[in-house]
């Protein structure tokens, strides 16, 4: 299949382990953040979001942590499965109430059997 | 299952050709977007539309135009394709106020190669 990015940082984890993917965002005024998953040959898919008035949000097997002090966002995936293999990237809404987003370049997650 | 459908997965066009990329959504969304995605770069917004016949330039509109004659369809036009427009093109749609997700629903992308 086609690759989204040829020079992406790669995180390799054993199946069943937890994964942590990091993102440094750029604008201290950004108030809404999204994590996307993009599988090979497919468009990005929404995973989880978080607003700036929160520092943690949990979904099904995924948790997003927000540290506004250092402008850092992380995505934790519990019990990583082969189907989690994809490129993950974050997006920050730099102007509240608009569709002005900055997208990260992404991290490739490889799940090892 | 709601969808954003891009008409072509792969396209190969010659330099100077006029290229049309089509996108259709079935969610009755007001907002539609065209992005390009290149290795080492995040998604970059080309154009977006918040209503029929309305359009706004994004961050990299040069060399592109768009058309939105119907709510469900948003077309990206490369007036005269150039090799630096070789890229993955992603269409997305969104509707404000849909729960907590103010993000997008993306199509699967069109990989355009200009030779």
PDB file of C-alpha atoms in Angstrom:
ATOM      1  CA  UNK A   1       0.000   0.000   0.000  1.00  0.00           C
ATOM      2  CA  UNK A   2       0.937   3.618  -0.323  1.00  0.00           C
ATOM      3  CA  UNK A   3       2.666   5.380   2.533  1.00  0.00           C
ATOM      4  CA  UNK A   4       1.502   8.624   3.978  1.00  0.00           C
ATOM      5  CA  UNK A   5       4.960   9.857   4.754  1.00  0.00           C
ATOM      6  CA  UNK A   6       8.321   8.395   3.889  1.00  0.00           C
ATOM      7  CA  UNK A   7      10.345  10.087   6.610  1.00  0.00           C
ATOM      8  CA  UNK A   8       8.121   9.828   9.623  1.00  0.00           C
ATOM      9  CA  UNK A   9       9.400   8.953  13.081  1.00  0.00           C
ATOM     10  CA  UNK A  10       8.461   5.390  13.862  1.00  0.00           C
ATOM     11  CA  UNK A  11       7.405   3.790  17.099  1.00  0.00           C
ATOM     12  CA  UNK A  12       7.621   0.009  17.236  1.00  0.00           C
ATOM     13  CA  UNK A  13       5.799  -1.789  20.028  1.00  0.00           C
ATOM     14  CA  UNK A  14       5.058  -5.375  20.868  1.00  0.00           C
ATOM     15  CA  UNK A  15       1.488  -6.512  20.519  1.00  0.00           C
ATOM     16  CA  UNK A  16      -0.201  -6.207  23.886  1.00  0.00           C
ATOM     17  CA  UNK A  17       2.081  -3.450  25.151  1.00  0.00           C
ATOM     18  CA  UNK A  18       0.972   0.126  25.660  1.00  0.00           C
ATOM     19  CA  UNK A  19       1.941   2.799  23.134  1.00  0.00           C
ATOM     20  CA  UNK A  20       2.590   6.458  23.755  1.00  0.00           C
ATOM     21  CA  UNK A  21       2.696   8.857  20.831  1.00  0.00           C
ATOM     22  CA  UNK A  22       3.708  12.441  21.403  1.00  0.00           C
ATOM     23  CA  UNK A  23       2.957  15.728  19.753  1.00  0.00           C
ATOM     24  CA  UNK A  24       4.335  19.191  20.414  1.00  0.00           C
ATOM     25  CA  UNK A  25       1.880  21.837  19.384  1.00  0.00           C
ATOM     26  CA  UNK A  26       2.733  25.341  18.391  1.00  0.00           C
ATOM     27  CA  UNK A  27       0.195  27.842  19.655  1.00  0.00           C
ATOM     28  CA  UNK A  28      -0.356  28.474  23.349  1.00  0.00           C
ATOM     29  CA  UNK A  29      -3.785  29.937  22.523  1.00  0.00           C
ATOM     30  CA  UNK A  30      -5.023  26.735  20.859  1.00  0.00           C
ATOM     31  CA  UNK A  31      -8.050  25.485  22.732  1.00  0.00           C
ATOM     32  CA  UNK A  32      -9.047  22.274  21.005  1.00  0.00           C
ATOM     33  CA  UNK A  33      -6.988  19.288  19.908  1.00  0.00           C
ATOM     34  CA  UNK A  34      -7.665  16.138  17.936  1.00  0.00           C
ATOM     35  CA  UNK A  35      -5.793  12.912  17.346  1.00  0.00           C
ATOM     36  CA  UNK A  36      -6.198  11.229  13.977  1.00  0.00           C
ATOM     37  CA  UNK A  37      -5.271   7.768  12.782  1.00  0.00           C
ATOM     38  CA  UNK A  38      -4.385   7.227   9.157  1.00  0.00           C
ATOM     39  CA  UNK A  39      -4.007   3.726   7.813  1.00  0.00           C
ATOM     40  CA  UNK A  40      -2.182   3.050   4.607  1.00  0.00           C
ATOM     41  CA  UNK A  41      -4.281   4.044   1.617  1.00  0.00           C
ATOM     42  CA  UNK A  42      -6.991   5.653   3.695  1.00  0.00           C
ATOM     43  CA  UNK A  43      -7.966   9.088   4.859  1.00  0.00           C
ATOM     44  CA  UNK A  44      -7.411  10.268   8.438  1.00  0.00           C
ATOM     45  CA  UNK A  45      -9.893   8.986  10.979  1.00  0.00           C
ATOM     46  CA  UNK A  46     -10.878  10.815  14.169  1.00  0.00           C
ATOM     47  CA  UNK A  47      -9.770   9.002  17.336  1.00  0.00           C
ATOM     48  CA  UNK A  48     -10.233  11.326  20.265  1.00  0.00           C
ATOM     49  CA  UNK A  49     -10.301  15.012  21.077  1.00  0.00           C
ATOM     50  CA  UNK A  50      -9.673  17.217  24.080  1.00  0.00           C
ATOM     51  CA  UNK A  51     -10.372  20.807  25.003  1.00  0.00           C
ATOM     52  CA  UNK A  52      -7.859  23.031  26.696  1.00  0.00           C
ATOM     53  CA  UNK A  53      -9.858  23.155  29.926  1.00  0.00           C
ATOM     54  CA  UNK A  54      -9.057  19.468  30.443  1.00  0.00           C
ATOM     55  CA  UNK A  55      -5.757  17.695  30.940  1.00  0.00           C
ATOM     56  CA  UNK A  56      -6.918  14.147  30.318  1.00  0.00           C
ATOM     57  CA  UNK A  57      -9.625  12.429  28.368  1.00  0.00           C
ATOM     58  CA  UNK A  58     -10.241   8.722  27.959  1.00  0.00           C
ATOM     59  CA  UNK A  59     -11.835   6.766  25.200  1.00  0.00           C
ATOM     60  CA  UNK A  60     -11.965   3.114  24.402  1.00  0.00           C
ATOM     61  CA  UNK A  61      -8.356   1.906  24.857  1.00  0.00           C
ATOM     62  CA  UNK A  62      -7.091   5.424  24.146  1.00  0.00           C
ATOM     63  CA  UNK A  63      -6.224   8.294  26.440  1.00  0.00           C
ATOM     64  CA  UNK A  64      -5.155  11.782  25.467  1.00  0.00           C
ATOM     65  CA  UNK A  65      -3.087  13.878  27.846  1.00  0.00           C
ATOM     66  CA  UNK A  66      -2.646  17.608  27.475  1.00  0.00           C
ATOM     67  CA  UNK A  67       0.125  19.578  29.124  1.00  0.00           C
ATOM     68  CA  UNK A  68      -0.445  23.229  28.335  1.00  0.00           C
ATOM     69  CA  UNK A  69       2.616  24.360  30.260  1.00  0.00           C
ATOM     70  CA  UNK A  70       4.945  22.767  27.745  1.00  0.00           C
ATOM     71  CA  UNK A  71       2.485  22.646  24.821  1.00  0.00           C
ATOM     72  CA  UNK A  72       2.544  18.892  24.659  1.00  0.00           C
ATOM     73  CA  UNK A  73      -0.090  16.384  23.709  1.00  0.00           C
ATOM     74  CA  UNK A  74       0.170  12.629  23.975  1.00  0.00           C
ATOM     75  CA  UNK A  75      -1.902   9.699  22.840  1.00  0.00           C
ATOM     76  CA  UNK A  76      -1.772   6.513  24.861  1.00  0.00           C
ATOM     77  CA  UNK A  77      -3.044   3.292  23.355  1.00  0.00           C
ATOM     78  CA  UNK A  78      -3.571   0.435  25.770  1.00  0.00           C
ATOM     79  CA  UNK A  79      -2.907  -3.172  24.816  1.00  0.00           C
ATOM     80  CA  UNK A  80      -1.771  -2.284  21.317  1.00  0.00           C
ATOM     81  CA  UNK A  81      -3.157  -4.516  18.592  1.00  0.00           C
ATOM     82  CA  UNK A  82      -2.012  -5.189  15.004  1.00  0.00           C
ATOM     83  CA  UNK A  83      -4.951  -3.121  13.771  1.00  0.00           C
ATOM     84  CA  UNK A  84      -3.461  -0.103  15.521  1.00  0.00           C
ATOM     85  CA  UNK A  85      -0.609   0.008  13.018  1.00  0.00           C
ATOM     86  CA  UNK A  86      -0.986   3.336  11.246  1.00  0.00           C
ATOM     87  CA  UNK A  87       0.255   6.905  11.162  1.00  0.00           C
ATOM     88  CA  UNK A  88      -1.031   9.034  14.018  1.00  0.00           C
ATOM     89  CA  UNK A  89      -1.037  12.802  13.987  1.00  0.00           C
ATOM     90  CA  UNK A  90      -2.403  15.567  16.117  1.00  0.00           C
ATOM     91  CA  UNK A  91      -4.254  18.694  15.101  1.00  0.00           C
ATOM     92  CA  UNK A  92      -4.666  21.927  17.048  1.00  0.00           C
ATOM     93  CA  UNK A  93      -7.406  24.453  16.527  1.00  0.00           C
ATOM     94  CA  UNK A  94      -5.499  27.710  16.506  1.00  0.00           C
ATOM     95  CA  UNK A  95      -8.503  29.978  16.314  1.00  0.00           C
ATOM     96  CA  UNK A  96     -11.442  29.071  18.462  1.00  0.00           C
ATOM     97  CA  UNK A  97     -14.697  28.632  16.619  1.00  0.00           C
ATOM     98  CA  UNK A  98     -13.061  28.425  13.230  1.00  0.00           C
ATOM     99  CA  UNK A  99     -11.663  25.653  11.103  1.00  0.00           C
ATOM    100  CA  UNK A 100      -8.137  26.910  11.322  1.00  0.00           C
ATOM    101  CA  UNK A 101      -6.103  23.877  12.269  1.00  0.00           C
ATOM    102  CA  UNK A 102      -2.416  23.076  12.283  1.00  0.00           C
ATOM    103  CA  UNK A 103      -1.719  19.423  11.669  1.00  0.00           C
ATOM    104  CA  UNK A 104       1.307  17.562  12.915  1.00  0.00           C
ATOM    105  CA  UNK A 105       3.447  15.539  10.554  1.00  0.00           C
ATOM    106  CA  UNK A 106       2.693  12.288  12.304  1.00  0.00           C
ATOM    107  CA  UNK A 107       4.273   9.234  13.880  1.00  0.00           C
ATOM    108  CA  UNK A 108       4.153   5.798  12.352  1.00  0.00           C
ATOM    109  CA  UNK A 109       3.153   3.091  14.812  1.00  0.00           C
ATOM    110  CA  UNK A 110       4.301  -0.435  14.011  1.00  0.00           C
ATOM    111  CA  UNK A 111       2.906  -3.261  16.061  1.00  0.00           C
ATOM    112  CA  UNK A 112       5.183  -6.284  16.283  1.00  0.00           C
ATOM    113  CA  UNK A 113       3.616  -9.715  16.622  1.00  0.00           C
TER     114      UNK A 113
ATOM    115  CA  UNK B   1     -22.275   4.789   7.535  1.00  0.00           C
ATOM    116  CA  UNK B   2     -21.557   8.408   6.676  1.00  0.00           C
ATOM    117  CA  UNK B   3     -19.057   9.024   3.973  1.00  0.00           C
ATOM    118  CA  UNK B   4     -16.893  11.428   2.120  1.00  0.00           C
ATOM    119  CA  UNK B   5     -16.172   9.977  -1.290  1.00  0.00           C
ATOM    120  CA  UNK B   6     -13.391  11.067  -3.571  1.00  0.00           C
ATOM    121  CA  UNK B   7     -13.946  10.014  -7.134  1.00  0.00           C
ATOM    122  CA  UNK B   8     -10.444   8.785  -7.904  1.00  0.00           C
ATOM    123  CA  UNK B   9      -7.861   6.983  -5.790  1.00  0.00           C
ATOM    124  CA  UNK B  10      -5.029   7.467  -8.269  1.00  0.00           C
ATOM    125  CA  UNK B  11      -4.584   9.917 -11.109  1.00  0.00           C
ATOM    126  CA  UNK B  12      -1.709  10.510 -13.475  1.00  0.00           C
ATOM    127  CA  UNK B  13      -1.837  13.727 -15.474  1.00  0.00           C
ATOM    128  CA  UNK B  14       0.517  15.593 -17.745  1.00  0.00           C
ATOM    129  CA  UNK B  15       2.005  18.979 -17.034  1.00  0.00           C
ATOM    130  CA  UNK B  16      -0.310  21.711 -18.262  1.00  0.00           C
ATOM    131  CA  UNK B  17      -3.474  19.626 -18.144  1.00  0.00           C
ATOM    132  CA  UNK B  18      -6.567  20.883 -16.373  1.00  0.00           C
ATOM    133  CA  UNK B  19      -7.396  18.482 -13.568  1.00  0.00           C
ATOM    134  CA  UNK B  20     -10.645  18.030 -11.675  1.00  0.00           C
ATOM    135  CA  UNK B  21     -10.776  16.285  -8.318  1.00  0.00           C
ATOM    136  CA  UNK B  22     -14.273  15.519  -7.124  1.00  0.00           C
ATOM    137  CA  UNK B  23     -15.572  15.042  -3.610  1.00  0.00           C
ATOM    138  CA  UNK B  24     -19.057  14.131  -2.455  1.00  0.00           C
ATOM    139  CA  UNK B  25     -20.377  13.865   1.099  1.00  0.00           C
ATOM    140  CA  UNK B  26     -23.645  12.359   2.233  1.00  0.00           C
ATOM    141  CA  UNK B  27     -23.855  13.956   5.676  1.00  0.00           C
ATOM    142  CA  UNK B  28     -25.532  17.230   4.667  1.00  0.00           C
ATOM    143  CA  UNK B  29     -22.502  19.082   6.045  1.00  0.00           C
ATOM    144  CA  UNK B  30     -22.209  22.788   5.430  1.00  0.00           C
ATOM    145  CA  UNK B  31     -18.417  22.906   5.414  1.00  0.00           C
ATOM    146  CA  UNK B  32     -16.100  21.188   2.986  1.00  0.00           C
ATOM    147  CA  UNK B  33     -12.342  21.349   2.639  1.00  0.00           C
ATOM    148  CA  UNK B  34      -9.513  20.415   0.344  1.00  0.00           C
ATOM    149  CA  UNK B  35      -6.098  19.585   1.795  1.00  0.00           C
ATOM    150  CA  UNK B  36      -2.900  18.298   0.344  1.00  0.00           C
ATOM    151  CA  UNK B  37      -0.643  15.944   2.235  1.00  0.00           C
ATOM    152  CA  UNK B  38       3.056  15.692   1.492  1.00  0.00           C
ATOM    153  CA  UNK B  39       5.833  13.681   3.169  1.00  0.00           C
ATOM    154  CA  UNK B  40       7.327  15.522   6.121  1.00  0.00           C
ATOM    155  CA  UNK B  41       4.605  18.148   6.116  1.00  0.00           C
ATOM    156  CA  UNK B  42       1.307  18.260   7.928  1.00  0.00           C
ATOM    157  CA  UNK B  43      -1.924  18.622   6.049  1.00  0.00           C
ATOM    158  CA  UNK B  44      -2.129  21.995   4.361  1.00  0.00           C
ATOM    159  CA  UNK B  45      -5.416  23.666   3.582  1.00  0.00           C
ATOM    160  CA  UNK B  46      -5.941  24.662  -0.035  1.00  0.00           C
ATOM    161  CA  UNK B  47      -9.516  25.910  -0.048  1.00  0.00           C
ATOM    162  CA  UNK B  48     -12.650  25.517   1.969  1.00  0.00           C
ATOM    163  CA  UNK B  49     -16.323  26.243   1.511  1.00  0.00           C
ATOM    164  CA  UNK B  50     -18.900  26.965   4.175  1.00  0.00           C
ATOM    165  CA  UNK B  51     -21.913  27.022   1.905  1.00  0.00           C
ATOM    166  CA  UNK B  52     -23.019  26.469  -1.645  1.00  0.00           C
ATOM    167  CA  UNK B  53     -21.235  28.837  -4.032  1.00  0.00           C
ATOM    168  CA  UNK B  54     -19.084  30.153  -1.169  1.00  0.00           C
ATOM    169  CA  UNK B  55     -15.363  29.598  -0.984  1.00  0.00           C
ATOM    170  CA  UNK B  56     -12.419  30.799   1.043  1.00  0.00           C
ATOM    171  CA  UNK B  57      -8.726  30.523   0.335  1.00  0.00           C
ATOM    172  CA  UNK B  58      -6.728  28.382   2.660  1.00  0.00           C
ATOM    173  CA  UNK B  59      -2.998  28.511   3.246  1.00  0.00           C
ATOM    174  CA  UNK B  60      -1.827  27.383  -0.204  1.00  0.00           C
ATOM    175  CA  UNK B  61      -4.446  28.317  -2.827  1.00  0.00           C
ATOM    176  CA  UNK B  62      -2.036  29.239  -5.606  1.00  0.00           C
ATOM    177  CA  UNK B  63      -2.535  27.137  -8.707  1.00  0.00           C
ATOM    178  CA  UNK B  64      -5.894  25.830  -7.533  1.00  0.00           C
ATOM    179  CA  UNK B  65      -9.529  26.817  -7.736  1.00  0.00           C
ATOM    180  CA  UNK B  66     -12.700  25.231  -6.385  1.00  0.00           C
ATOM    181  CA  UNK B  67     -16.349  24.904  -7.210  1.00  0.00           C
ATOM    182  CA  UNK B  68     -19.314  24.210  -4.974  1.00  0.00           C
ATOM    183  CA  UNK B  69     -22.523  24.251  -6.957  1.00  0.00           C
ATOM    184  CA  UNK B  70     -24.322  21.766  -4.717  1.00  0.00           C
ATOM    185  CA  UNK B  71     -24.082  21.261  -0.981  1.00  0.00           C
ATOM    186  CA  UNK B  72     -22.841  17.712  -1.252  1.00  0.00           C
ATOM    187  CA  UNK B  73     -20.151  18.268  -3.866  1.00  0.00           C
ATOM    188  CA  UNK B  74     -16.891  20.172  -3.685  1.00  0.00           C
ATOM    189  CA  UNK B  75     -14.501  20.125  -6.620  1.00  0.00           C
ATOM    190  CA  UNK B  76     -10.841  21.034  -6.680  1.00  0.00           C
ATOM    191  CA  UNK B  77      -9.476  22.274  -9.983  1.00  0.00           C
ATOM    192  CA  UNK B  78      -5.876  22.456 -11.040  1.00  0.00           C
ATOM    193  CA  UNK B  79      -6.003  24.968 -13.864  1.00  0.00           C
ATOM    194  CA  UNK B  80      -2.663  23.923 -15.355  1.00  0.00           C
ATOM    195  CA  UNK B  81      -1.110  21.012 -13.522  1.00  0.00           C
ATOM    196  CA  UNK B  82       2.546  21.233 -12.582  1.00  0.00           C
ATOM    197  CA  UNK B  83       4.910  18.646 -11.181  1.00  0.00           C
ATOM    198  CA  UNK B  84       4.994  20.381  -7.797  1.00  0.00           C
ATOM    199  CA  UNK B  85       1.311  19.593  -7.477  1.00  0.00           C
ATOM    200  CA  UNK B  86       2.082  15.900  -7.273  1.00  0.00           C
ATOM    201  CA  UNK B  87       0.620  15.031  -3.905  1.00  0.00           C
ATOM    202  CA  UNK B  88      -2.076  13.251  -1.932  1.00  0.00           C
ATOM    203  CA  UNK B  89      -5.237  15.319  -1.931  1.00  0.00           C
ATOM    204  CA  UNK B  90      -7.726  14.905   0.899  1.00  0.00           C
ATOM    205  CA  UNK B  91     -11.266  16.166   0.972  1.00  0.00           C
ATOM    206  CA  UNK B  92     -13.078  16.631   4.266  1.00  0.00           C
ATOM    207  CA  UNK B  93     -16.417  17.826   5.496  1.00  0.00           C
ATOM    208  CA  UNK B  94     -17.678  19.080   8.812  1.00  0.00           C
ATOM    209  CA  UNK B  95     -20.732  20.507  10.435  1.00  0.00           C
ATOM    210  CA  UNK B  96     -20.505  22.791  13.440  1.00  0.00           C
ATOM    211  CA  UNK B  97     -22.067  21.716  16.670  1.00  0.00           C
ATOM    212  CA  UNK B  98     -21.981  17.986  16.045  1.00  0.00           C
ATOM    213  CA  UNK B  99     -21.350  16.828  19.558  1.00  0.00           C
ATOM    214  CA  UNK B 100     -17.835  17.165  20.839  1.00  0.00           C
ATOM    215  CA  UNK B 101     -16.200  16.456  17.542  1.00  0.00           C
ATOM    216  CA  UNK B 102     -15.525  19.657  15.734  1.00  0.00           C
ATOM    217  CA  UNK B 103     -13.078  17.937  13.475  1.00  0.00           C
ATOM    218  CA  UNK B 104     -13.513  16.505  10.065  1.00  0.00           C
ATOM    219  CA  UNK B 105     -14.661  13.448   8.242  1.00  0.00           C
ATOM    220  CA  UNK B 106     -12.063  12.785   5.600  1.00  0.00           C
ATOM    221  CA  UNK B 107     -12.253  11.003   2.303  1.00  0.00           C
ATOM    222  CA  UNK B 108      -9.752   8.295   1.378  1.00  0.00           C
ATOM    223  CA  UNK B 109      -7.657  10.623  -0.695  1.00  0.00           C
ATOM    224  CA  UNK B 110      -6.618  10.994  -4.301  1.00  0.00           C
ATOM    225  CA  UNK B 111      -2.982  10.451  -5.097  1.00  0.00           C
ATOM    226  CA  UNK B 112      -2.183  12.698  -8.028  1.00  0.00           C
ATOM    227  CA  UNK B 113       0.996  12.363 -10.015  1.00  0.00           C
ATOM    228  CA  UNK B 114       1.843  15.055 -12.545  1.00  0.00           C
ATOM    229  CA  UNK B 115       4.406  14.000 -15.127  1.00  0.00           C
TER     230      UNK B 115
END
